[in-house]
Amino acid sequence: MAKYIFITGGVVSSLGKGLTAASIGRLLISRGLSIRMQKLDPYLNVDPGTMSPFQHGEVFVTDDGAETDLDLGHYERFTGQRTSRKSNFTAGRIYWEVLKKERRGDYLGGTVQMIPHITDEIKSCIRAQDEDDVDVILCEIGGTVGDIEGLTFLEAIRQIGLEEGRENVCYIHLTYVPFIKAAGEVKTKPSQQSVAKLREIGILPDVLICRTEVDLQDDVRRKLSLFCNVPPHAVIVEKDVTHSIYELPVVLSRQGLDDLLMVHLRLARPPAQLDEWNAMLDRLIHPQGKVRIGVVGKYAELQDAYKSIFEAIQHGALAHGVAVEIIKIPAEELEDDMAADRILSVDGLLIPGGFGGRGVEGKIKAIQMTREHRIPFLGICLGMQCAIIEFARNACGLDGAQSTEFDKDTPHPVVCLMEEQELIQDLGGSMRLGASTTLLQPETKIAGAYGSETIEERHRHRYEVNPAYYDTFREAGLVISGMDGSRQLVESIEIKDHPWFVATQYHPEFKSEPLNPHPLFRDFVGAAMTGSWART
Ligand code: GLN
């Protein structure tokens, strides 16, 4: 039977609960434990798939095709372990299940209520992770303690504490300790109140992790311990890290967090093996040289909208021991000519995925510049589709070529819907999602990068390169370097006479990890480095 660690958040959102949970996951794995990670989101959307990246950040896609919260990306990057559909549940999905059961008559005419029906459903979602080989289930509750919509989730985890026994369940509360400049002091009151709120629900936290921008002195720790009812050694300080989020597991371990969890959960395991992690950190903190990567996106200025992309670029740089400066270029700005200089100043350009036509012409212009000026280029999903449009218009002379996503009446629909997708109306249902096989053509840049001709990567898109144009593209020098398993759909392209111009229909960024940088990001950054040295 697995043990449980629940992570709740207090005072304010955006404290980095996902990163903290992921770091704890890393520590448990480093102690030889087998774990599962899970995020429960109290909002009503059935999944984040249709939510705007403006509000919700990136949608992370799992191997089994679930569209999930971006925290799952942190979990995978920190632990090196795959998440699945069972790793993320929203209140919407839970209510949906309960309502379906009610319609089917499963409740035999009983009154269906928040407690016990919704709470039971939440508990069964949590316990769904308890498979034979699992030692610990780490479950992060989204939102902030005190939110009305989170109440059923807190009630469910309280009940699990009772049912499993307190030595099998650990409650970690992540809180914020602000520094008030005018008073020159840190304040513990918000944390006290947040813990009081938890205790009202019946949850007594075992560990308090305090997010802060300054060091906390012993008297503050003692105060937090006494008023929040946690032993002094269970008050852990999580000050903003200096260099990288990947320092966090080490920061927590130094304060004995993993030891404390072992004692609480009665788990005897050797100390955390963090040698490989520390070696990675060392390379990250002491880079030799720097590379400048431009990212042209619709939401380029938003940190969270392209989370996995930015991380994967970092990993690519880490593979070469260099630092990376990411230059975020809003696509719409490139629609006016003045902005073009910004493209010429980068060492490599990346265009990530996206939906909708806003900024597409700017992306196409940026791609034309990278192709003509031989700047290393990596296009992903919509980035690849834009590369196809650009190539069609400017290398094949197909004027007005476009994706039917943006213009249904284009004379050259070089990117379009496949027939079977045209019939699907439901926004949540028409996408090609999750991992599938790509067959790579030997002796291409991409096959060289992977060192293999059969790969598995994750997808999230509706539109495809139109097969009617394959020959036209090939004649003009485009290499269709990867096809799907049925050899019908384009999965990747490259341009032969270019230092490094690679684009993929799938999303390689989801599978990159700091201990295991993705080969495409590694080689893209490598090509950008060569270019930057050549230019200086
Ligand atoms: N909008 C494009 C499609 O649906 C690309 C999607 C993406 O970039 N994730 O095919």
CSV table of C-alpha atoms in Angstrom, one decimal, residues 43-464:
chain,number,residue,atom,x,y,z
A,43,TYR,CA,-11.6,24.7,-11.3
A,44,LEU,CA,-14.6,23.7,-13.4
A,45,ASN,CA,-13.1,23.2,-16.8
A,46,VAL,CA,-13.1,19.5,-17.6
A,47,ASP,CA,-9.4,19.8,-18.7
A,48,PRO,CA,-7.2,22.8,-19.5
A,49,GLY,CA,-7.2,21.9,-23.2
A,50,THR,CA,-9.5,24.7,-24.2
A,51,MET,CA,-8.2,27.3,-21.7
A,52,SER,CA,-6.4,30.3,-23.0
A,53,PRO,CA,-2.6,30.3,-22.4
A,54,PHE,CA,-3.1,33.9,-21.3
A,55,GLN,CA,-4.9,32.7,-18.3
A,56,HIS,CA,-3.6,29.3,-17.7
A,57,GLY,CA,-0.2,29.0,-19.3
A,58,GLU,CA,0.9,26.1,-21.4
A,59,VAL,CA,-1.2,23.0,-21.8
A,60,PHE,CA,1.1,20.0,-21.1
A,61,VAL,CA,0.4,16.8,-23.1
A,62,THR,CA,1.1,13.4,-21.7
A,63,ASP,CA,2.0,10.2,-23.6
A,64,ASP,CA,-1.5,8.9,-23.3
A,65,GLY,CA,-2.9,12.1,-24.9
A,66,ALA,CA,-4.3,14.0,-21.9
A,67,GLU,CA,-4.2,17.8,-22.0
A,68,THR,CA,-3.1,18.8,-18.5
A,69,ASP,CA,-1.8,21.4,-16.2
A,70,LEU,CA,1.7,22.7,-16.8
A,71,ASP,CA,2.8,21.5,-13.4
A,72,LEU,CA,2.9,18.0,-14.8
A,73,GLY,CA,5.7,19.3,-17.0
A,74,HIS,CA,7.7,20.2,-13.9
A,75,TYR,CA,6.9,16.8,-12.4
A,76,GLU,CA,8.3,15.0,-15.5
A,77,ARG,CA,11.4,17.3,-15.8
A,78,PHE,CA,12.3,17.0,-12.2
A,79,THR,CA,11.6,13.3,-11.7
A,80,GLY,CA,12.4,11.9,-15.2
A,81,GLN,CA,9.2,9.9,-14.8
A,82,ARG,CA,6.2,10.0,-17.2
A,83,THR,CA,2.8,11.3,-16.0
A,84,SER,CA,-0.5,10.1,-17.5
A,85,ARG,CA,-4.2,10.9,-17.7
A,86,LYS,CA,-4.4,9.8,-14.0
A,87,SER,CA,-2.0,12.5,-13.0
A,88,ASN,CA,-4.4,15.5,-13.4
A,89,PHE,CA,-8.0,15.8,-12.4
A,90,THR,CA,-10.1,19.0,-12.4
A,91,ALA,CA,-13.2,19.5,-10.4
A,92,GLY,CA,-15.0,19.7,-13.7
A,93,ARG,CA,-13.9,16.2,-14.7
A,94,ILE,CA,-14.9,14.9,-11.2
A,95,TYR,CA,-18.3,16.5,-11.3
A,96,TRP,CA,-18.8,15.2,-14.8
A,97,GLU,CA,-18.1,11.6,-13.6
A,98,VAL,CA,-20.5,12.0,-10.7
A,99,LEU,CA,-23.3,13.5,-12.9
A,100,LYS,CA,-22.8,10.7,-15.5
A,101,LYS,CA,-23.3,8.1,-12.7
A,102,GLU,CA,-26.3,10.0,-11.4
A,103,ARG,CA,-27.9,9.9,-14.9
A,104,ARG,CA,-27.2,6.2,-15.3
A,105,GLY,CA,-29.0,5.6,-12.0
A,106,ASP,CA,-25.9,4.3,-10.2
A,107,TYR,CA,-26.9,6.1,-7.0
A,108,LEU,CA,-30.2,4.2,-6.9
A,109,GLY,CA,-32.4,7.2,-6.4
A,110,GLY,CA,-30.3,8.6,-3.5
A,111,THR,CA,-29.6,12.3,-3.0
A,112,VAL,CA,-26.3,13.1,-4.7
A,113,GLN,CA,-24.2,15.4,-2.6
A,114,MET,CA,-20.8,17.2,-2.3
A,115,ILE,CA,-20.1,14.9,0.7
A,116,PRO,CA,-19.9,11.9,0.2
A,117,HIS,CA,-20.3,11.7,-3.6
A,118,ILE,CA,-17.9,14.3,-4.8
A,119,THR,CA,-15.4,13.6,-2.0
A,120,ASP,CA,-15.6,9.9,-2.7
A,121,GLU,CA,-14.9,10.5,-6.4
A,122,ILE,CA,-11.9,12.7,-5.5
A,123,LYS,CA,-10.6,10.0,-3.2
A,124,SER,CA,-10.9,7.3,-5.9
A,125,CYS,CA,-9.0,9.6,-8.3
A,126,ILE,CA,-6.2,9.9,-5.8
A,127,ARG,CA,-6.2,6.2,-5.0
A,128,ALA,CA,-6.2,5.3,-8.7
A,129,GLN,CA,-2.5,6.0,-8.6
A,130,ASP,CA,-1.9,3.3,-6.0
A,131,GLU,CA,-0.5,0.5,-8.1
A,132,ASP,CA,1.5,-2.5,-6.9
A,133,ASP,CA,5.0,-1.0,-7.1
A,134,VAL,CA,4.2,2.5,-5.8
A,135,ASP,CA,5.7,3.6,-2.4
A,136,VAL,CA,4.5,7.2,-2.3
A,137,ILE,CA,1.8,9.2,-4.0
A,138,LEU,CA,2.5,12.9,-4.1
A,139,CYS,CA,-0.6,14.9,-4.6
A,140,GLU,CA,-0.7,18.6,-5.1
A,141,ILE,CA,-3.9,20.5,-4.5
A,142,GLY,CA,-4.3,23.5,-6.9
A,143,GLY,CA,-5.5,26.9,-5.7
A,144,THR,CA,-5.2,28.4,-2.3
A,145,VAL,CA,-6.6,27.2,1.1
A,146,GLY,CA,-9.7,29.3,1.7
A,147,ASP,CA,-11.0,29.1,-1.9
A,148,ILE,CA,-14.6,27.9,-1.9
A,149,GLU,CA,-14.1,25.6,-4.8
A,150,GLY,CA,-11.2,23.8,-3.1
A,151,LEU,CA,-13.2,22.7,0.0
A,152,THR,CA,-14.3,19.3,-1.3
A,153,PHE,CA,-10.7,18.5,-2.2
A,154,LEU,CA,-9.4,19.4,1.3
A,155,GLU,CA,-12.2,17.4,2.9
A,156,ALA,CA,-11.2,14.4,0.7
A,157,ILE,CA,-7.6,14.5,1.7
A,158,ARG,CA,-8.5,15.0,5.3
A,159,GLN,CA,-10.5,11.7,5.1
A,160,ILE,CA,-7.6,9.9,3.5
A,161,GLY,CA,-5.5,10.9,6.5
A,162,LEU,CA,-8.1,9.2,8.8
A,163,GLU,CA,-8.5,6.2,6.7
A,164,GLU,CA,-4.9,5.4,6.0
A,165,GLY,CA,-3.5,6.3,9.4
A,166,ARG,CA,-1.5,9.4,10.2
A,167,GLU,CA,1.9,7.6,9.8
A,168,ASN,CA,0.9,6.9,6.2
A,169,VAL,CA,-0.1,10.4,5.3
A,170,CYS,CA,1.9,13.7,5.4
A,171,TYR,CA,0.4,17.1,4.9
A,172,ILE,CA,2.8,19.8,3.6
A,173,HIS,CA,1.6,23.4,3.5
A,174,LEU,CA,3.3,25.9,1.3
A,175,THR,CA,2.9,29.4,2.5
A,176,TYR,CA,4.2,32.9,1.9
A,177,VAL,CA,6.2,35.0,4.5
A,178,PRO,CA,6.2,38.5,3.1
A,179,PHE,CA,8.9,41.1,3.9
A,180,ILE,CA,7.3,44.5,4.6
A,181,LYS,CA,9.8,47.0,3.5
A,182,ALA,CA,8.4,50.0,5.4
A,183,ALA,CA,8.5,48.0,8.6
A,184,GLY,CA,11.8,46.3,7.8
A,185,GLU,CA,10.3,43.0,9.0
A,186,VAL,CA,9.0,39.7,7.7
A,187,LYS,CA,5.4,38.9,8.8
A,188,THR,CA,4.2,35.5,9.9
A,189,LYS,CA,0.5,36.4,10.3
A,190,PRO,CA,-0.7,35.4,6.8
A,191,SER,CA,0.8,31.9,7.4
A,192,GLN,CA,-0.8,31.6,10.8
A,193,GLN,CA,-4.1,32.5,9.3
A,194,SER,CA,-3.7,30.1,6.4
A,195,VAL,CA,-2.8,27.2,8.8
A,196,ALA,CA,-5.8,28.2,11.0
A,197,LYS,CA,-8.0,27.8,7.9
A,198,LEU,CA,-6.6,24.3,7.3
A,199,ARG,CA,-7.1,23.3,10.9
A,200,GLU,CA,-10.7,24.5,10.7
A,201,ILE,CA,-11.2,21.9,8.0
A,202,GLY,CA,-9.5,19.3,10.2
A,203,ILE,CA,-6.0,19.2,8.5
A,204,LEU,CA,-3.0,19.7,10.8
A,205,PRO,CA,0.0,20.3,8.6
A,206,ASP,CA,3.1,18.2,9.4
A,207,VAL,CA,5.5,20.4,7.4
A,208,LEU,CA,5.4,24.1,6.7
A,209,ILE,CA,7.4,25.3,3.6
A,210,CYS,CA,7.8,29.1,3.7
A,211,ARG,CA,8.3,30.9,0.5
A,212,THR,CA,10.2,34.1,1.1
A,213,GLU,CA,12.4,36.6,-0.7
A,214,VAL,CA,14.7,37.1,2.3
A,215,ASP,CA,16.4,34.9,4.9
A,216,LEU,CA,14.3,33.9,7.9
A,217,GLN,CA,16.0,34.3,11.3
A,218,ASP,CA,15.6,31.7,14.0
A,219,ASP,CA,13.1,33.8,15.9
A,220,VAL,CA,10.8,33.9,12.9
A,221,ARG,CA,11.1,30.1,12.5
A,222,ARG,CA,10.3,29.6,16.2
A,223,LYS,CA,7.2,31.9,15.9
A,224,LEU,CA,6.0,30.0,12.8
A,225,SER,CA,6.5,26.7,14.6
A,226,LEU,CA,4.7,27.7,17.7
A,227,PHE,CA,1.7,29.5,16.1
A,228,CYS,CA,1.3,27.1,13.2
A,229,ASN,CA,1.7,24.0,15.4
A,230,VAL,CA,4.6,22.4,13.5
A,231,PRO,CA,7.9,21.3,15.1
A,232,PRO,CA,10.7,23.8,14.5
A,233,HIS,CA,12.7,21.4,12.3
A,234,ALA,CA,9.6,21.0,10.1
A,235,VAL,CA,9.6,24.7,9.2
A,236,ILE,CA,11.5,24.7,5.9
A,237,VAL,CA,12.6,28.0,4.3
A,238,GLU,CA,12.2,28.2,0.5
A,239,LYS,CA,13.9,31.5,-0.4
A,240,ASP,CA,13.9,32.5,-4.1
A,241,VAL,CA,16.7,30.5,-5.7
A,242,THR,CA,19.6,32.4,-7.2
A,243,HIS,CA,20.4,30.7,-10.5
A,244,SER,CA,17.8,28.1,-11.5
A,245,ILE,CA,14.7,26.4,-10.3
A,246,TYR,CA,16.6,23.1,-10.5
A,247,GLU,CA,18.4,24.2,-7.3
A,248,LEU,CA,15.3,23.7,-5.3
A,249,PRO,CA,15.6,19.9,-4.5
A,250,VAL,CA,19.0,20.6,-3.0
A,251,VAL,CA,17.8,23.6,-1.0
A,252,LEU,CA,15.0,21.5,0.5
A,253,SER,CA,17.3,18.5,1.1
A,254,ARG,CA,19.9,20.6,2.9
A,255,GLN,CA,17.2,21.5,5.5
A,256,GLY,CA,16.4,17.9,6.1
A,257,LEU,CA,13.1,17.8,4.3
A,258,ASP,CA,13.5,14.3,2.8
A,259,ASP,CA,14.8,12.9,6.2
A,260,LEU,CA,11.8,14.3,7.9
A,261,LEU,CA,9.5,12.7,5.4
A,262,MET,CA,11.2,9.3,5.8
A,263,VAL,CA,10.7,9.5,9.6
A,264,HIS,CA,7.1,10.7,9.4
A,265,LEU,CA,6.1,8.0,6.8
A,266,ARG,CA,8.2,5.3,8.5
A,267,LEU,CA,10.2,4.7,5.3
A,268,ALA,CA,13.8,3.4,5.8
A,269,ARG,CA,15.8,4.4,2.8
A,270,PRO,CA,19.5,5.5,2.3
A,271,PRO,CA,20.3,9.2,1.9
A,272,ALA,CA,19.3,11.0,-1.3
A,273,GLN,CA,21.7,10.3,-4.2
A,274,LEU,CA,22.0,13.7,-5.7
A,275,ASP,CA,25.5,13.4,-7.4
A,276,GLU,CA,24.2,13.5,-11.0
A,277,TRP,CA,21.7,16.3,-10.1
A,278,ASN,CA,24.5,18.3,-8.5
A,279,ALA,CA,26.8,17.8,-11.5
A,280,MET,CA,24.0,19.1,-13.7
A,281,LEU,CA,23.6,22.1,-11.4
A,282,ASP,CA,27.3,22.8,-11.5
A,283,ARG,CA,27.3,23.0,-15.3
A,284,LEU,CA,24.2,25.2,-15.2
A,285,ILE,CA,25.7,27.6,-12.7
A,286,HIS,CA,29.1,27.8,-14.3
A,287,PRO,CA,28.5,28.1,-18.1
A,288,GLN,CA,31.2,28.5,-20.6
A,289,GLY,CA,29.9,31.0,-23.2
A,290,LYS,CA,26.5,32.1,-24.2
A,291,VAL,CA,24.0,31.6,-27.0
A,292,ARG,CA,21.1,33.9,-27.9
A,293,ILE,CA,17.9,32.1,-29.0
A,294,GLY,CA,14.9,34.1,-30.3
A,295,VAL,CA,11.4,32.7,-29.7
A,296,VAL,CA,8.7,34.2,-31.9
A,297,GLY,CA,5.3,33.5,-30.5
A,298,LYS,CA,1.8,34.9,-30.1
A,299,TYR,CA,2.3,35.0,-26.3
A,300,ALA,CA,6.0,35.4,-26.4
A,301,GLU,CA,6.1,37.8,-23.5
A,302,LEU,CA,4.4,35.3,-21.2
A,303,GLN,CA,6.7,33.1,-19.2
A,304,ASP,CA,4.1,30.4,-18.6
A,305,ALA,CA,2.6,30.1,-22.1
A,306,TYR,CA,5.8,28.4,-23.5
A,307,LYS,CA,7.0,26.8,-20.3
A,308,SER,CA,8.3,23.5,-21.7
A,309,ILE,CA,9.8,25.3,-24.7
A,310,PHE,CA,11.9,27.6,-22.5
A,311,GLU,CA,12.9,24.8,-20.3
A,312,ALA,CA,13.9,22.6,-23.3
A,313,ILE,CA,16.1,25.4,-24.7
A,314,GLN,CA,17.8,25.7,-21.3
A,315,HIS,CA,18.4,21.9,-21.4
A,316,GLY,CA,19.8,22.1,-24.9
A,317,ALA,CA,22.2,24.8,-23.7
A,318,LEU,CA,23.1,22.7,-20.7
A,319,ALA,CA,24.1,19.8,-22.9
A,320,HIS,CA,26.8,22.1,-24.3
A,321,GLY,CA,27.7,23.8,-21.0
A,322,VAL,CA,26.7,27.2,-22.3
A,323,ALA,CA,24.3,29.8,-20.9
A,324,VAL,CA,21.3,30.9,-23.0
A,325,GLU,CA,19.6,34.2,-23.4
A,326,ILE,CA,16.1,33.7,-24.6
A,327,ILE,CA,14.9,36.7,-26.7
A,328,LYS,CA,11.1,36.8,-26.7
A,329,ILE,CA,9.7,38.3,-29.8
A,330,PRO,CA,5.9,38.9,-30.1
A,331,ALA,CA,4.9,37.6,-33.5
A,332,GLU,CA,2.7,40.5,-34.3
A,333,GLU,CA,5.5,43.0,-34.0
A,334,LEU,CA,7.3,41.3,-36.9
A,335,GLU,CA,4.4,42.1,-39.2
A,336,ASP,CA,5.9,45.5,-39.6
A,337,ASP,CA,9.3,45.6,-41.3
A,338,MET,CA,11.2,47.6,-38.7
A,339,ALA,CA,11.3,44.6,-36.3
A,340,ALA,CA,13.2,42.4,-38.8
A,341,ASP,CA,16.6,43.4,-37.4
A,342,ARG,CA,15.8,41.5,-34.2
A,343,ILE,CA,15.7,38.3,-36.2
A,344,LEU,CA,19.2,38.9,-37.6
A,345,SER,CA,20.6,39.5,-34.2
A,346,VAL,CA,19.8,36.0,-32.8
A,347,ASP,CA,22.0,32.9,-33.0
A,348,GLY,CA,19.0,30.6,-33.5
A,349,LEU,CA,15.3,31.1,-33.9
A,350,LEU,CA,12.5,28.9,-32.6
A,351,ILE,CA,8.8,29.1,-33.5
A,352,PRO,CA,6.6,27.1,-31.1
A,353,GLY,CA,3.1,25.8,-31.5
A,354,GLY,CA,-0.1,27.8,-31.4
A,355,PHE,CA,-3.7,28.2,-32.5
A,356,GLY,CA,-5.4,30.9,-34.5
A,357,GLY,CA,-4.2,33.3,-37.1
A,358,ARG,CA,-2.9,36.2,-35.0
A,359,GLY,CA,0.8,36.8,-35.6
A,360,VAL,CA,1.1,34.1,-38.3
A,361,GLU,CA,2.3,36.5,-41.0
A,362,GLY,CA,5.0,37.7,-38.6
A,363,LYS,CA,6.1,34.1,-38.0
A,364,ILE,CA,6.2,33.5,-41.7
A,365,LYS,CA,8.4,36.6,-42.3
A,366,ALA,CA,10.7,35.5,-39.5
A,367,ILE,CA,11.1,32.0,-41.1
A,368,GLN,CA,11.8,33.5,-44.5
A,369,MET,CA,14.7,35.4,-42.9
A,370,THR,CA,16.1,32.4,-41.1
A,371,ARG,CA,15.9,30.4,-44.3
A,372,GLU,CA,17.5,33.1,-46.5
A,373,HIS,CA,20.1,34.2,-43.9
A,374,ARG,CA,21.0,30.7,-42.9
A,375,ILE,CA,20.1,31.2,-39.2
A,376,PRO,CA,19.5,27.9,-37.4
A,377,PHE,CA,15.8,27.3,-37.1
A,378,LEU,CA,13.6,24.9,-35.1
A,379,GLY,CA,9.9,25.0,-35.8
A,380,ILE,CA,7.4,23.1,-33.7
A,381,CYS,CA,3.8,22.3,-34.7
A,382,LEU,CA,2.3,25.6,-35.9
A,383,GLY,CA,6.0,26.6,-36.3
A,384,MET,CA,6.4,23.7,-38.8
A,385,GLN,CA,3.1,24.6,-40.5
A,386,CYS,CA,4.3,28.2,-40.9
A,387,ALA,CA,7.6,26.9,-42.4
A,388,ILE,CA,5.6,24.9,-44.9
A,389,ILE,CA,3.5,28.0,-45.9
A,390,GLU,CA,6.7,30.1,-46.2
A,391,PHE,CA,8.4,27.5,-48.3
A,392,ALA,CA,5.3,27.1,-50.5
A,393,ARG,CA,5.1,30.9,-51.1
A,394,ASN,CA,8.7,31.8,-51.5
A,395,ALA,CA,10.5,28.7,-52.7
A,396,CYS,CA,7.8,27.0,-54.7
A,397,GLY,CA,6.1,30.2,-56.0
A,398,LEU,CA,2.6,29.2,-54.7
A,399,ASP,CA,1.3,32.7,-54.1
A,400,GLY,CA,-1.3,33.0,-51.4
A,401,ALA,CA,-0.4,29.6,-49.9
A,402,GLN,CA,-2.0,29.2,-46.5
A,403,SER,CA,-3.3,26.9,-43.9
A,404,THR,CA,-7.1,26.4,-44.0
A,405,GLU,CA,-7.1,27.1,-40.3
A,406,PHE,CA,-6.5,30.8,-41.3
A,407,ASP,CA,-8.1,31.0,-44.7
A,408,LYS,CA,-10.6,28.5,-45.9
A,409,ASP,CA,-10.6,29.8,-49.5
A,410,THR,CA,-6.8,29.9,-50.1
A,411,PRO,CA,-5.8,29.0,-53.6
A,412,HIS,CA,-3.1,26.7,-52.2
A,413,PRO,CA,-4.2,24.9,-49.0
A,414,VAL,CA,-0.8,23.6,-48.2
A,415,VAL,CA,-1.8,22.8,-44.6
A,416,CYS,CA,-5.4,21.5,-44.1
A,417,LEU,CA,-7.7,19.2,-42.2
A,418,MET,CA,-7.7,15.5,-43.1
A,419,GLU,CA,-11.1,14.2,-44.1
A,420,GLU,CA,-11.8,12.2,-40.9
A,421,GLN,CA,-11.3,15.3,-38.8
A,422,GLU,CA,-13.7,17.5,-40.8
A,423,LEU,CA,-16.6,15.6,-39.3
A,424,ILE,CA,-15.8,16.3,-35.7
A,425,GLN,CA,-17.5,19.3,-34.2
A,426,ASP,CA,-16.5,19.2,-30.5
A,427,LEU,CA,-13.6,21.5,-29.8
A,428,GLY,CA,-12.2,19.1,-27.2
A,429,GLY,CA,-12.4,16.1,-29.5
A,430,SER,CA,-10.9,16.7,-32.9
A,431,MET,CA,-7.2,16.8,-32.1
A,432,ARG,CA,-4.5,14.4,-32.7
A,433,LEU,CA,-3.2,14.0,-29.1
A,434,GLY,CA,-0.4,12.1,-27.3
A,435,ALA,CA,2.5,9.9,-28.3
A,436,SER,CA,2.7,8.1,-31.6
A,437,THR,CA,5.5,6.7,-33.8
A,438,THR,CA,7.5,8.7,-36.3
A,439,LEU,CA,9.7,7.1,-38.9
A,440,LEU,CA,12.7,9.1,-39.8
A,441,GLN,CA,14.5,9.1,-43.1
A,442,PRO,CA,18.1,7.9,-42.7
A,443,GLU,CA,20.9,10.4,-43.1
A,444,THR,CA,18.9,13.4,-42.2
A,445,LYS,CA,19.8,15.9,-39.5
A,446,ILE,CA,16.9,14.8,-37.4
A,447,ALA,CA,17.8,11.0,-37.7
A,448,GLY,CA,21.4,12.0,-36.7
A,449,ALA,CA,20.1,13.9,-33.7
A,450,TYR,CA,18.1,11.0,-32.3
A,451,GLY,CA,20.5,8.4,-33.4
A,452,SER,CA,17.5,6.3,-34.4
A,453,GLU,CA,15.0,6.1,-37.2
A,454,THR,CA,12.0,5.2,-35.1
A,455,ILE,CA,10.9,7.6,-32.4
A,456,GLU,CA,7.9,8.3,-30.2
A,457,GLU,CA,6.8,11.9,-29.7
A,458,ARG,CA,3.7,13.7,-28.5
A,459,HIS,CA,1.2,15.6,-30.6
A,460,ARG,CA,-1.4,18.2,-30.1
A,461,HIS,CA,-2.8,19.5,-33.4
A,462,ARG,CA,-5.7,19.3,-35.9
A,463,TYR,CA,-4.1,20.4,-39.2
A,464,GLU,CA,-1.7,18.4,-41.4
